[in-house]
Amino acid sequence: LSSAASDVYKRQAIKTIIEDVGQVDSRIFLEYIFQNTGGISLSSIADKYNLPKSSVHRKIEDFKKKFSLLMCLIMKRKVFLSCKILL
């Protein structure tokens, strides 16, 4: 792929991951995955957003899988099995 085509591909891949993420989900991901320096628990987040802990856990795990797959695609790694395991 050319550089321009590659950029378009990457933007589309990112858009695919975040297009269905609502405000609450995005806050959950930010707090737990990206800002979790203090060791915030799933229970704390579930309580904060009045959601079952299992739902918060599932949301986070699904997002991490999508994000990991995106990284495999963006980095153009030829490790098919690693990406397939994430599915």
PDB file of N, CA and C in Angstrom:
ATOM      1  N   LEU A   1       0.830  -1.198   0.000  1.00  0.00           N
ATOM      2  CA  LEU A   1       0.000   0.000   0.000  1.00  0.00           C
ATOM      3  C   LEU A   1       0.869   1.254   0.000  1.00  0.00           C
ATOM      4  N   SER A   2       0.380   2.279  -0.677  1.00  0.00           N
ATOM      5  CA  SER A   2       1.090   3.546  -0.638  1.00  0.00           C
ATOM      6  C   SER A   2       0.890   4.178   0.726  1.00  0.00           C
ATOM      7  N   SER A   3       1.665   5.199   1.024  1.00  0.00           N
ATOM      8  CA  SER A   3       1.562   5.863   2.308  1.00  0.00           C
ATOM      9  C   SER A   3       0.169   6.458   2.517  1.00  0.00           C
ATOM     10  N   ALA A   4      -0.369   7.099   1.507  1.00  0.00           N
ATOM     11  CA  ALA A   4      -1.706   7.703   1.606  1.00  0.00           C
ATOM     12  C   ALA A   4      -2.768   6.623   1.802  1.00  0.00           C
ATOM     13  N   ALA A   5      -2.663   5.546   1.036  1.00  0.00           N
ATOM     14  CA  ALA A   5      -3.622   4.448   1.165  1.00  0.00           C
ATOM     15  C   ALA A   5      -3.504   3.789   2.529  1.00  0.00           C
ATOM     16  N   SER A   6      -2.291   3.668   3.010  1.00  0.00           N
ATOM     17  CA  SER A   6      -2.053   3.096   4.329  1.00  0.00           C
ATOM     18  C   SER A   6      -2.684   3.961   5.419  1.00  0.00           C
ATOM     19  N   ASP A   7      -2.548   5.277   5.292  1.00  0.00           N
ATOM     20  CA  ASP A   7      -3.153   6.190   6.269  1.00  0.00           C
ATOM     21  C   ASP A   7      -4.667   6.077   6.270  1.00  0.00           C
ATOM     22  N   VAL A   8      -5.249   5.984   5.095  1.00  0.00           N
ATOM     23  CA  VAL A   8      -6.707   5.832   4.990  1.00  0.00           C
ATOM     24  C   VAL A   8      -7.136   4.521   5.642  1.00  0.00           C
ATOM     25  N   TYR A   9      -6.391   3.458   5.392  1.00  0.00           N
ATOM     26  CA  TYR A   9      -6.673   2.154   5.965  1.00  0.00           C
ATOM     27  C   TYR A   9      -6.616   2.211   7.492  1.00  0.00           C
ATOM     28  N   LYS A  10      -5.589   2.867   8.018  1.00  0.00           N
ATOM     29  CA  LYS A  10      -5.436   2.973   9.470  1.00  0.00           C
ATOM     30  C   LYS A  10      -6.571   3.780  10.085  1.00  0.00           C
ATOM     31  N   ARG A  11      -6.926   4.896   9.454  1.00  0.00           N
ATOM     32  CA  ARG A  11      -8.030   5.718   9.972  1.00  0.00           C
ATOM     33  C   ARG A  11      -9.338   4.926   9.970  1.00  0.00           C
ATOM     34  N   GLN A  12      -9.580   4.158   8.926  1.00  0.00           N
ATOM     35  CA  GLN A  12     -10.799   3.352   8.844  1.00  0.00           C
ATOM     36  C   GLN A  12     -10.810   2.283   9.932  1.00  0.00           C
ATOM     37  N   ALA A  13      -9.660   1.670  10.177  1.00  0.00           N
ATOM     38  CA  ALA A  13      -9.573   0.642  11.218  1.00  0.00           C
ATOM     39  C   ALA A  13      -9.874   1.236  12.586  1.00  0.00           C
ATOM     40  N   ILE A  14      -9.324   2.392  12.870  1.00  0.00           N
ATOM     41  CA  ILE A  14      -9.577   3.065  14.148  1.00  0.00           C
ATOM     42  C   ILE A  14     -11.045   3.451  14.259  1.00  0.00           C
ATOM     43  N   LYS A  15     -11.597   3.991  13.189  1.00  0.00           N
ATOM     44  CA  LYS A  15     -13.011   4.388  13.178  1.00  0.00           C
ATOM     45  C   LYS A  15     -13.900   3.184  13.473  1.00  0.00           C
ATOM     46  N   THR A  16     -13.565   2.036  12.917  1.00  0.00           N
ATOM     47  CA  THR A  16     -14.341   0.817  13.128  1.00  0.00           C
ATOM     48  C   THR A  16     -14.387   0.447  14.607  1.00  0.00           C
ATOM     49  N   ILE A  17     -13.284   0.637  15.293  1.00  0.00           N
ATOM     50  CA  ILE A  17     -13.226   0.280  16.711  1.00  0.00           C
ATOM     51  C   ILE A  17     -14.004   1.257  17.575  1.00  0.00           C
ATOM     52  N   ILE A  18     -13.935   2.527  17.283  1.00  0.00           N
ATOM     53  CA  ILE A  18     -14.538   3.514  18.183  1.00  0.00           C
ATOM     54  C   ILE A  18     -15.929   3.983  17.776  1.00  0.00           C
ATOM     55  N   GLU A  19     -16.429   3.569  16.612  1.00  0.00           N
ATOM     56  CA  GLU A  19     -17.692   4.111  16.135  1.00  0.00           C
ATOM     57  C   GLU A  19     -18.879   3.752  17.016  1.00  0.00           C
ATOM     58  N   ASP A  20     -18.872   2.628  17.674  1.00  0.00           N
ATOM     59  CA  ASP A  20     -20.001   2.222  18.507  1.00  0.00           C
ATOM     60  C   ASP A  20     -19.746   2.436  20.000  1.00  0.00           C
ATOM     61  N   VAL A  21     -18.716   3.177  20.338  1.00  0.00           N
ATOM     62  CA  VAL A  21     -18.381   3.400  21.738  1.00  0.00           C
ATOM     63  C   VAL A  21     -19.126   4.635  22.240  1.00  0.00           C
ATOM     64  N   GLY A  22     -19.961   4.432  23.235  1.00  0.00           N
ATOM     65  CA  GLY A  22     -20.714   5.533  23.821  1.00  0.00           C
ATOM     66  C   GLY A  22     -19.891   6.296  24.847  1.00  0.00           C
ATOM     67  N   GLN A  23     -20.506   7.335  25.392  1.00  0.00           N
ATOM     68  CA  GLN A  23     -19.806   8.177  26.368  1.00  0.00           C
ATOM     69  C   GLN A  23     -19.399   7.405  27.612  1.00  0.00           C
ATOM     70  N   VAL A  24     -20.311   6.625  28.152  1.00  0.00           N
ATOM     71  CA  VAL A  24     -19.998   5.879  29.380  1.00  0.00           C
ATOM     72  C   VAL A  24     -18.904   4.852  29.110  1.00  0.00           C
ATOM     73  N   ASP A  25     -19.040   4.121  27.997  1.00  0.00           N
ATOM     74  CA  ASP A  25     -18.021   3.117  27.671  1.00  0.00           C
ATOM     75  C   ASP A  25     -16.657   3.765  27.485  1.00  0.00           C
ATOM     76  N   SER A  26     -16.619   4.900  26.809  1.00  0.00           N
ATOM     77  CA  SER A  26     -15.330   5.557  26.589  1.00  0.00           C
ATOM     78  C   SER A  26     -14.714   5.992  27.911  1.00  0.00           C
ATOM     79  N   ARG A  27     -15.522   6.444  28.834  1.00  0.00           N
ATOM     80  CA  ARG A  27     -14.997   6.817  30.164  1.00  0.00           C
ATOM     81  C   ARG A  27     -14.462   5.596  30.907  1.00  0.00           C
ATOM     82  N   ILE A  28     -15.185   4.488  30.785  1.00  0.00           N
ATOM     83  CA  ILE A  28     -14.736   3.248  31.425  1.00  0.00           C
ATOM     84  C   ILE A  28     -13.381   2.833  30.862  1.00  0.00           C
ATOM     85  N   PHE A  29     -13.244   2.850  29.542  1.00  0.00           N
ATOM     86  CA  PHE A  29     -11.981   2.454  28.915  1.00  0.00           C
ATOM     87  C   PHE A  29     -10.850   3.387  29.333  1.00  0.00           C
ATOM     88  N   LEU A  30     -11.126   4.679  29.316  1.00  0.00           N
ATOM     89  CA  LEU A  30     -10.093   5.642  29.709  1.00  0.00           C
ATOM     90  C   LEU A  30      -9.648   5.412  31.142  1.00  0.00           C
ATOM     91  N   GLU A  31     -10.604   5.238  32.043  1.00  0.00           N
ATOM     92  CA  GLU A  31     -10.263   5.064  33.457  1.00  0.00           C
ATOM     93  C   GLU A  31      -9.541   3.753  33.724  1.00  0.00           C
ATOM     94  N   TYR A  32     -10.037   2.672  33.148  1.00  0.00           N
ATOM     95  CA  TYR A  32      -9.474   1.376  33.497  1.00  0.00           C
ATOM     96  C   TYR A  32      -8.235   1.012  32.693  1.00  0.00           C
ATOM     97  N   ILE A  33      -8.259   1.273  31.408  1.00  0.00           N
ATOM     98  CA  ILE A  33      -7.153   0.829  30.555  1.00  0.00           C
ATOM     99  C   ILE A  33      -6.038   1.863  30.466  1.00  0.00           C
ATOM    100  N   PHE A  34      -6.417   3.113  30.231  1.00  0.00           N
ATOM    101  CA  PHE A  34      -5.409   4.124  29.906  1.00  0.00           C
ATOM    102  C   PHE A  34      -4.966   4.977  31.088  1.00  0.00           C
ATOM    103  N   GLN A  35      -5.773   5.070  32.140  1.00  0.00           N
ATOM    104  CA  GLN A  35      -5.402   5.924  33.272  1.00  0.00           C
ATOM    105  C   GLN A  35      -5.331   5.150  34.582  1.00  0.00           C
ATOM    106  N   ASN A  36      -5.259   3.869  34.515  1.00  0.00           N
ATOM    107  CA  ASN A  36      -5.328   3.043  35.715  1.00  0.00           C
ATOM    108  C   ASN A  36      -3.967   2.918  36.393  1.00  0.00           C
ATOM    109  N   THR A  37      -3.429   4.031  36.835  1.00  0.00           N
ATOM    110  CA  THR A  37      -2.137   3.999  37.520  1.00  0.00           C
ATOM    111  C   THR A  37      -2.296   3.689  39.004  1.00  0.00           C
ATOM    112  N   GLY A  38      -3.485   3.924  39.545  1.00  0.00           N
ATOM    113  CA  GLY A  38      -3.715   3.678  40.960  1.00  0.00           C
ATOM    114  C   GLY A  38      -4.341   2.335  41.252  1.00  0.00           C
ATOM    115  N   GLY A  39      -4.487   1.511  40.236  1.00  0.00           N
ATOM    116  CA  GLY A  39      -5.048   0.183  40.446  1.00  0.00           C
ATOM    117  C   GLY A  39      -6.541   0.182  40.719  1.00  0.00           C
ATOM    118  N   ILE A  40      -7.301   1.006  40.002  1.00  0.00           N
ATOM    119  CA  ILE A  40      -8.748   1.040  40.181  1.00  0.00           C
ATOM    120  C   ILE A  40      -9.332  -0.326  39.818  1.00  0.00           C
ATOM    121  N   SER A  41     -10.274  -0.779  40.590  1.00  0.00           N
ATOM    122  CA  SER A  41     -10.841  -2.109  40.385  1.00  0.00           C
ATOM    123  C   SER A  41     -12.065  -2.067  39.481  1.00  0.00           C
ATOM    124  N   LEU A  42     -12.383  -3.214  38.921  1.00  0.00           N
ATOM    125  CA  LEU A  42     -13.601  -3.327  38.129  1.00  0.00           C
ATOM    126  C   LEU A  42     -14.823  -3.037  38.988  1.00  0.00           C
ATOM    127  N   SER A  43     -14.779  -3.469  40.226  1.00  0.00           N
ATOM    128  CA  SER A  43     -15.904  -3.222  41.135  1.00  0.00           C
ATOM    129  C   SER A  43     -16.130  -1.732  41.348  1.00  0.00           C
ATOM    130  N   SER A  44     -15.053  -0.990  41.500  1.00  0.00           N
ATOM    131  CA  SER A  44     -15.167   0.457  41.689  1.00  0.00           C
ATOM    132  C   SER A  44     -15.788   1.125  40.475  1.00  0.00           C
ATOM    133  N   ILE A  45     -15.347   0.713  39.298  1.00  0.00           N
ATOM    134  CA  ILE A  45     -15.898   1.291  38.070  1.00  0.00           C
ATOM    135  C   ILE A  45     -17.360   0.889  37.916  1.00  0.00           C
ATOM    136  N   ALA A  46     -17.677  -0.372  38.196  1.00  0.00           N
ATOM    137  CA  ALA A  46     -19.061  -0.842  38.097  1.00  0.00           C
ATOM    138  C   ALA A  46     -19.964  -0.043  39.038  1.00  0.00           C
ATOM    139  N   ASP A  47     -19.503   0.186  40.251  1.00  0.00           N
ATOM    140  CA  ASP A  47     -20.277   0.980  41.201  1.00  0.00           C
ATOM    141  C   ASP A  47     -20.441   2.413  40.716  1.00  0.00           C
ATOM    142  N   LYS A  48     -19.374   2.988  40.222  1.00  0.00           N
ATOM    143  CA  LYS A  48     -19.400   4.378  39.766  1.00  0.00           C
ATOM    144  C   LYS A  48     -20.425   4.598  38.654  1.00  0.00           C
ATOM    145  N   TYR A  49     -20.523   3.637  37.728  1.00  0.00           N
ATOM    146  CA  TYR A  49     -21.418   3.783  36.580  1.00  0.00           C
ATOM    147  C   TYR A  49     -22.701   2.965  36.726  1.00  0.00           C
ATOM    148  N   ASN A  50     -22.903   2.392  37.911  1.00  0.00           N
ATOM    149  CA  ASN A  50     -24.115   1.634  38.218  1.00  0.00           C
ATOM    150  C   ASN A  50     -24.354   0.519  37.188  1.00  0.00           C
ATOM    151  N   LEU A  51     -23.310  -0.245  36.946  1.00  0.00           N
ATOM    152  CA  LEU A  51     -23.369  -1.367  36.006  1.00  0.00           C
ATOM    153  C   LEU A  51     -22.917  -2.635  36.721  1.00  0.00           C
ATOM    154  N   PRO A  52     -23.392  -3.792  36.264  1.00  0.00           N
ATOM    155  CA  PRO A  52     -22.867  -5.045  36.828  1.00  0.00           C
ATOM    156  C   PRO A  52     -21.376  -5.184  36.514  1.00  0.00           C
ATOM    157  N   LYS A  53     -20.642  -5.734  37.461  1.00  0.00           N
ATOM    158  CA  LYS A  53     -19.205  -5.914  37.271  1.00  0.00           C
ATOM    159  C   LYS A  53     -18.922  -6.775  36.041  1.00  0.00           C
ATOM    160  N   SER A  54     -19.750  -7.778  35.802  1.00  0.00           N
ATOM    161  CA  SER A  54     -19.537  -8.653  34.639  1.00  0.00           C
ATOM    162  C   SER A  54     -19.682  -7.884  33.330  1.00  0.00           C
ATOM    163  N   SER A  55     -20.578  -6.915  33.289  1.00  0.00           N
ATOM    164  CA  SER A  55     -20.751  -6.095  32.082  1.00  0.00           C
ATOM    165  C   SER A  55     -19.542  -5.211  31.842  1.00  0.00           C
ATOM    166  N   VAL A  56     -19.028  -4.628  32.913  1.00  0.00           N
ATOM    167  CA  VAL A  56     -17.831  -3.784  32.794  1.00  0.00           C
ATOM    168  C   VAL A  56     -16.658  -4.636  32.322  1.00  0.00           C
ATOM    169  N   HIS A  57     -16.515  -5.811  32.901  1.00  0.00           N
ATOM    170  CA  HIS A  57     -15.428  -6.710  32.518  1.00  0.00           C
ATOM    171  C   HIS A  57     -15.523  -7.072  31.037  1.00  0.00           C
ATOM    172  N   ARG A  58     -16.719  -7.422  30.580  1.00  0.00           N
ATOM    173  CA  ARG A  58     -16.930  -7.801  29.180  1.00  0.00           C
ATOM    174  C   ARG A  58     -16.622  -6.635  28.244  1.00  0.00           C
ATOM    175  N   LYS A  59     -17.071  -5.435  28.600  1.00  0.00           N
ATOM    176  CA  LYS A  59     -16.804  -4.252  27.771  1.00  0.00           C
ATOM    177  C   LYS A  59     -15.301  -4.020  27.625  1.00  0.00           C
ATOM    178  N   ILE A  60     -14.599  -4.127  28.726  1.00  0.00           N
ATOM    179  CA  ILE A  60     -13.152  -3.890  28.716  1.00  0.00           C
ATOM    180  C   ILE A  60     -12.431  -4.967  27.913  1.00  0.00           C
ATOM    181  N   GLU A  61     -12.793  -6.213  28.125  1.00  0.00           N
ATOM    182  CA  GLU A  61     -12.143  -7.310  27.391  1.00  0.00           C
ATOM    183  C   GLU A  61     -12.411  -7.217  25.889  1.00  0.00           C
ATOM    184  N   ASP A  62     -13.639  -6.898  25.514  1.00  0.00           N
ATOM    185  CA  ASP A  62     -13.959  -6.753  24.089  1.00  0.00           C
ATOM    186  C   ASP A  62     -13.167  -5.611  23.458  1.00  0.00           C
ATOM    187  N   PHE A  63     -13.068  -4.499  24.180  1.00  0.00           N
ATOM    188  CA  PHE A  63     -12.315  -3.356  23.656  1.00  0.00           C
ATOM    189  C   PHE A  63     -10.839  -3.714  23.507  1.00  0.00           C
ATOM    190  N   LYS A  64     -10.282  -4.386  24.506  1.00  0.00           N
ATOM    191  CA  LYS A  64      -8.868  -4.763  24.440  1.00  0.00           C
ATOM    192  C   LYS A  64      -8.601  -5.702  23.265  1.00  0.00           C
ATOM    193  N   LYS A  65      -9.521  -6.620  22.986  1.00  0.00           N
ATOM    194  CA  LYS A  65      -9.356  -7.518  21.846  1.00  0.00           C
ATOM    195  C   LYS A  65      -9.372  -6.740  20.534  1.00  0.00           C
ATOM    196  N   LYS A  66     -10.335  -5.836  20.395  1.00  0.00           N
ATOM    197  CA  LYS A  66     -10.412  -5.020  19.180  1.00  0.00           C
ATOM    198  C   LYS A  66      -9.155  -4.170  19.023  1.00  0.00           C
ATOM    199  N   PHE A  67      -8.708  -3.570  20.119  1.00  0.00           N
ATOM    200  CA  PHE A  67      -7.530  -2.712  20.085  1.00  0.00           C
ATOM    201  C   PHE A  67      -6.288  -3.515  19.712  1.00  0.00           C
ATOM    202  N   SER A  68      -6.154  -4.711  20.266  1.00  0.00           N
ATOM    203  CA  SER A  68      -5.000  -5.561  19.959  1.00  0.00           C
ATOM    204  C   SER A  68      -5.000  -5.985  18.499  1.00  0.00           C
ATOM    205  N   LEU A  69      -6.161  -6.325  17.991  1.00  0.00           N
ATOM    206  CA  LEU A  69      -6.264  -6.698  16.589  1.00  0.00           C
ATOM    207  C   LEU A  69      -5.902  -5.517  15.699  1.00  0.00           C
ATOM    208  N   LEU A  70      -6.378  -4.340  16.062  1.00  0.00           N
ATOM    209  CA  LEU A  70      -6.032  -3.131  15.311  1.00  0.00           C
ATOM    210  C   LEU A  70      -4.522  -2.928  15.289  1.00  0.00           C
ATOM    211  N   MET A  71      -3.868  -3.109  16.416  1.00  0.00           N
ATOM    212  CA  MET A  71      -2.419  -2.933  16.468  1.00  0.00           C
ATOM    213  C   MET A  71      -1.722  -3.938  15.559  1.00  0.00           C
ATOM    214  N   CYS A  72      -2.220  -5.171  15.523  1.00  0.00           N
ATOM    215  CA  CYS A  72      -1.641  -6.170  14.608  1.00  0.00           C
ATOM    216  C   CYS A  72      -1.766  -5.696  13.166  1.00  0.00           C
ATOM    217  N   LEU A  73      -2.927  -5.181  12.814  1.00  0.00           N
ATOM    218  CA  LEU A  73      -3.155  -4.745  11.441  1.00  0.00           C
ATOM    219  C   LEU A  73      -2.324  -3.512  11.096  1.00  0.00           C
ATOM    220  N   ILE A  74      -2.275  -2.561  12.014  1.00  0.00           N
ATOM    221  CA  ILE A  74      -1.526  -1.331  11.749  1.00  0.00           C
ATOM    222  C   ILE A  74      -0.036  -1.609  11.639  1.00  0.00           C
ATOM    223  N   MET A  75       0.463  -2.444  12.480  1.00  0.00           N
ATOM    224  CA  MET A  75       1.897  -2.730  12.470  1.00  0.00           C
ATOM    225  C   MET A  75       2.268  -3.649  11.309  1.00  0.00           C
ATOM    226  N   LYS A  76       1.274  -4.105  10.575  1.00  0.00           N
ATOM    227  CA  LYS A  76       1.471  -4.950   9.396  1.00  0.00           C
ATOM    228  C   LYS A  76       2.276  -6.204   9.707  1.00  0.00           C
ATOM    229  N   ARG A  77       2.013  -6.735  10.850  1.00  0.00           N
ATOM    230  CA  ARG A  77       2.707  -7.964  11.214  1.00  0.00           C
ATOM    231  C   ARG A  77       2.107  -9.116  10.451  1.00  0.00           C
ATOM    232  N   LYS A  78       2.921 -10.012  10.061  1.00  0.00           N
ATOM    233  CA  LYS A  78       2.480 -11.176   9.300  1.00  0.00           C
ATOM    234  C   LYS A  78       2.207 -12.366  10.222  1.00  0.00           C
ATOM    235  N   VAL A  79       1.958 -12.075  11.481  1.00  0.00           N
ATOM    236  CA  VAL A  79       1.755 -13.133  12.458  1.00  0.00           C
ATOM    237  C   VAL A  79       0.262 -13.453  12.516  1.00  0.00           C
ATOM    238  N   PHE A  80      -0.193 -14.202  11.549  1.00  0.00           N
ATOM    239  CA  PHE A  80      -1.608 -14.506  11.404  1.00  0.00           C
ATOM    240  C   PHE A  80      -2.169 -15.176  12.649  1.00  0.00           C
ATOM    241  N   LEU A  81      -1.468 -16.125  13.212  1.00  0.00           N
ATOM    242  CA  LEU A  81      -1.977 -16.843  14.357  1.00  0.00           C
ATOM    243  C   LEU A  81      -2.155 -15.941  15.563  1.00  0.00           C
ATOM    244  N   SER A  82      -1.265 -14.993  15.785  1.00  0.00           N
ATOM    245  CA  SER A  82      -1.397 -14.083  16.914  1.00  0.00           C
ATOM    246  C   SER A  82      -2.664 -13.258  16.786  1.00  0.00           C
ATOM    247  N   CYS A  83      -2.932 -12.765  15.598  1.00  0.00           N
ATOM    248  CA  CYS A  83      -4.134 -11.971  15.382  1.00  0.00           C
ATOM    249  C   CYS A  83      -5.377 -12.846  15.456  1.00  0.00           C
ATOM    250  N   LYS A  84      -5.294 -14.041  14.934  1.00  0.00           N
ATOM    251  CA  LYS A  84      -6.449 -14.933  14.931  1.00  0.00           C
ATOM    252  C   LYS A  84      -6.831 -15.325  16.362  1.00  0.00           C
ATOM    253  N   ILE A  85      -5.872 -15.494  17.229  1.00  0.00           N
ATOM    254  CA  ILE A  85      -6.139 -15.846  18.629  1.00  0.00           C
ATOM    255  C   ILE A  85      -6.978 -14.753  19.286  1.00  0.00           C
ATOM    256  N   LEU A  86      -6.756 -13.507  18.904  1.00  0.00           N
ATOM    257  CA  LEU A  86      -7.484 -12.394  19.508  1.00  0.00           C
ATOM    258  C   LEU A  86      -8.966 -12.398  19.154  1.00  0.00           C
ATOM    259  N   LEU A  87      -9.316 -13.054  18.073  1.00  0.00           N
ATOM    260  CA  LEU A  87     -10.713 -13.115  17.658  1.00  0.00           C
ATOM    261  C   LEU A  87     -11.424 -14.119  18.510  1.00  0.00           C
TER     262      LEU A  87
END
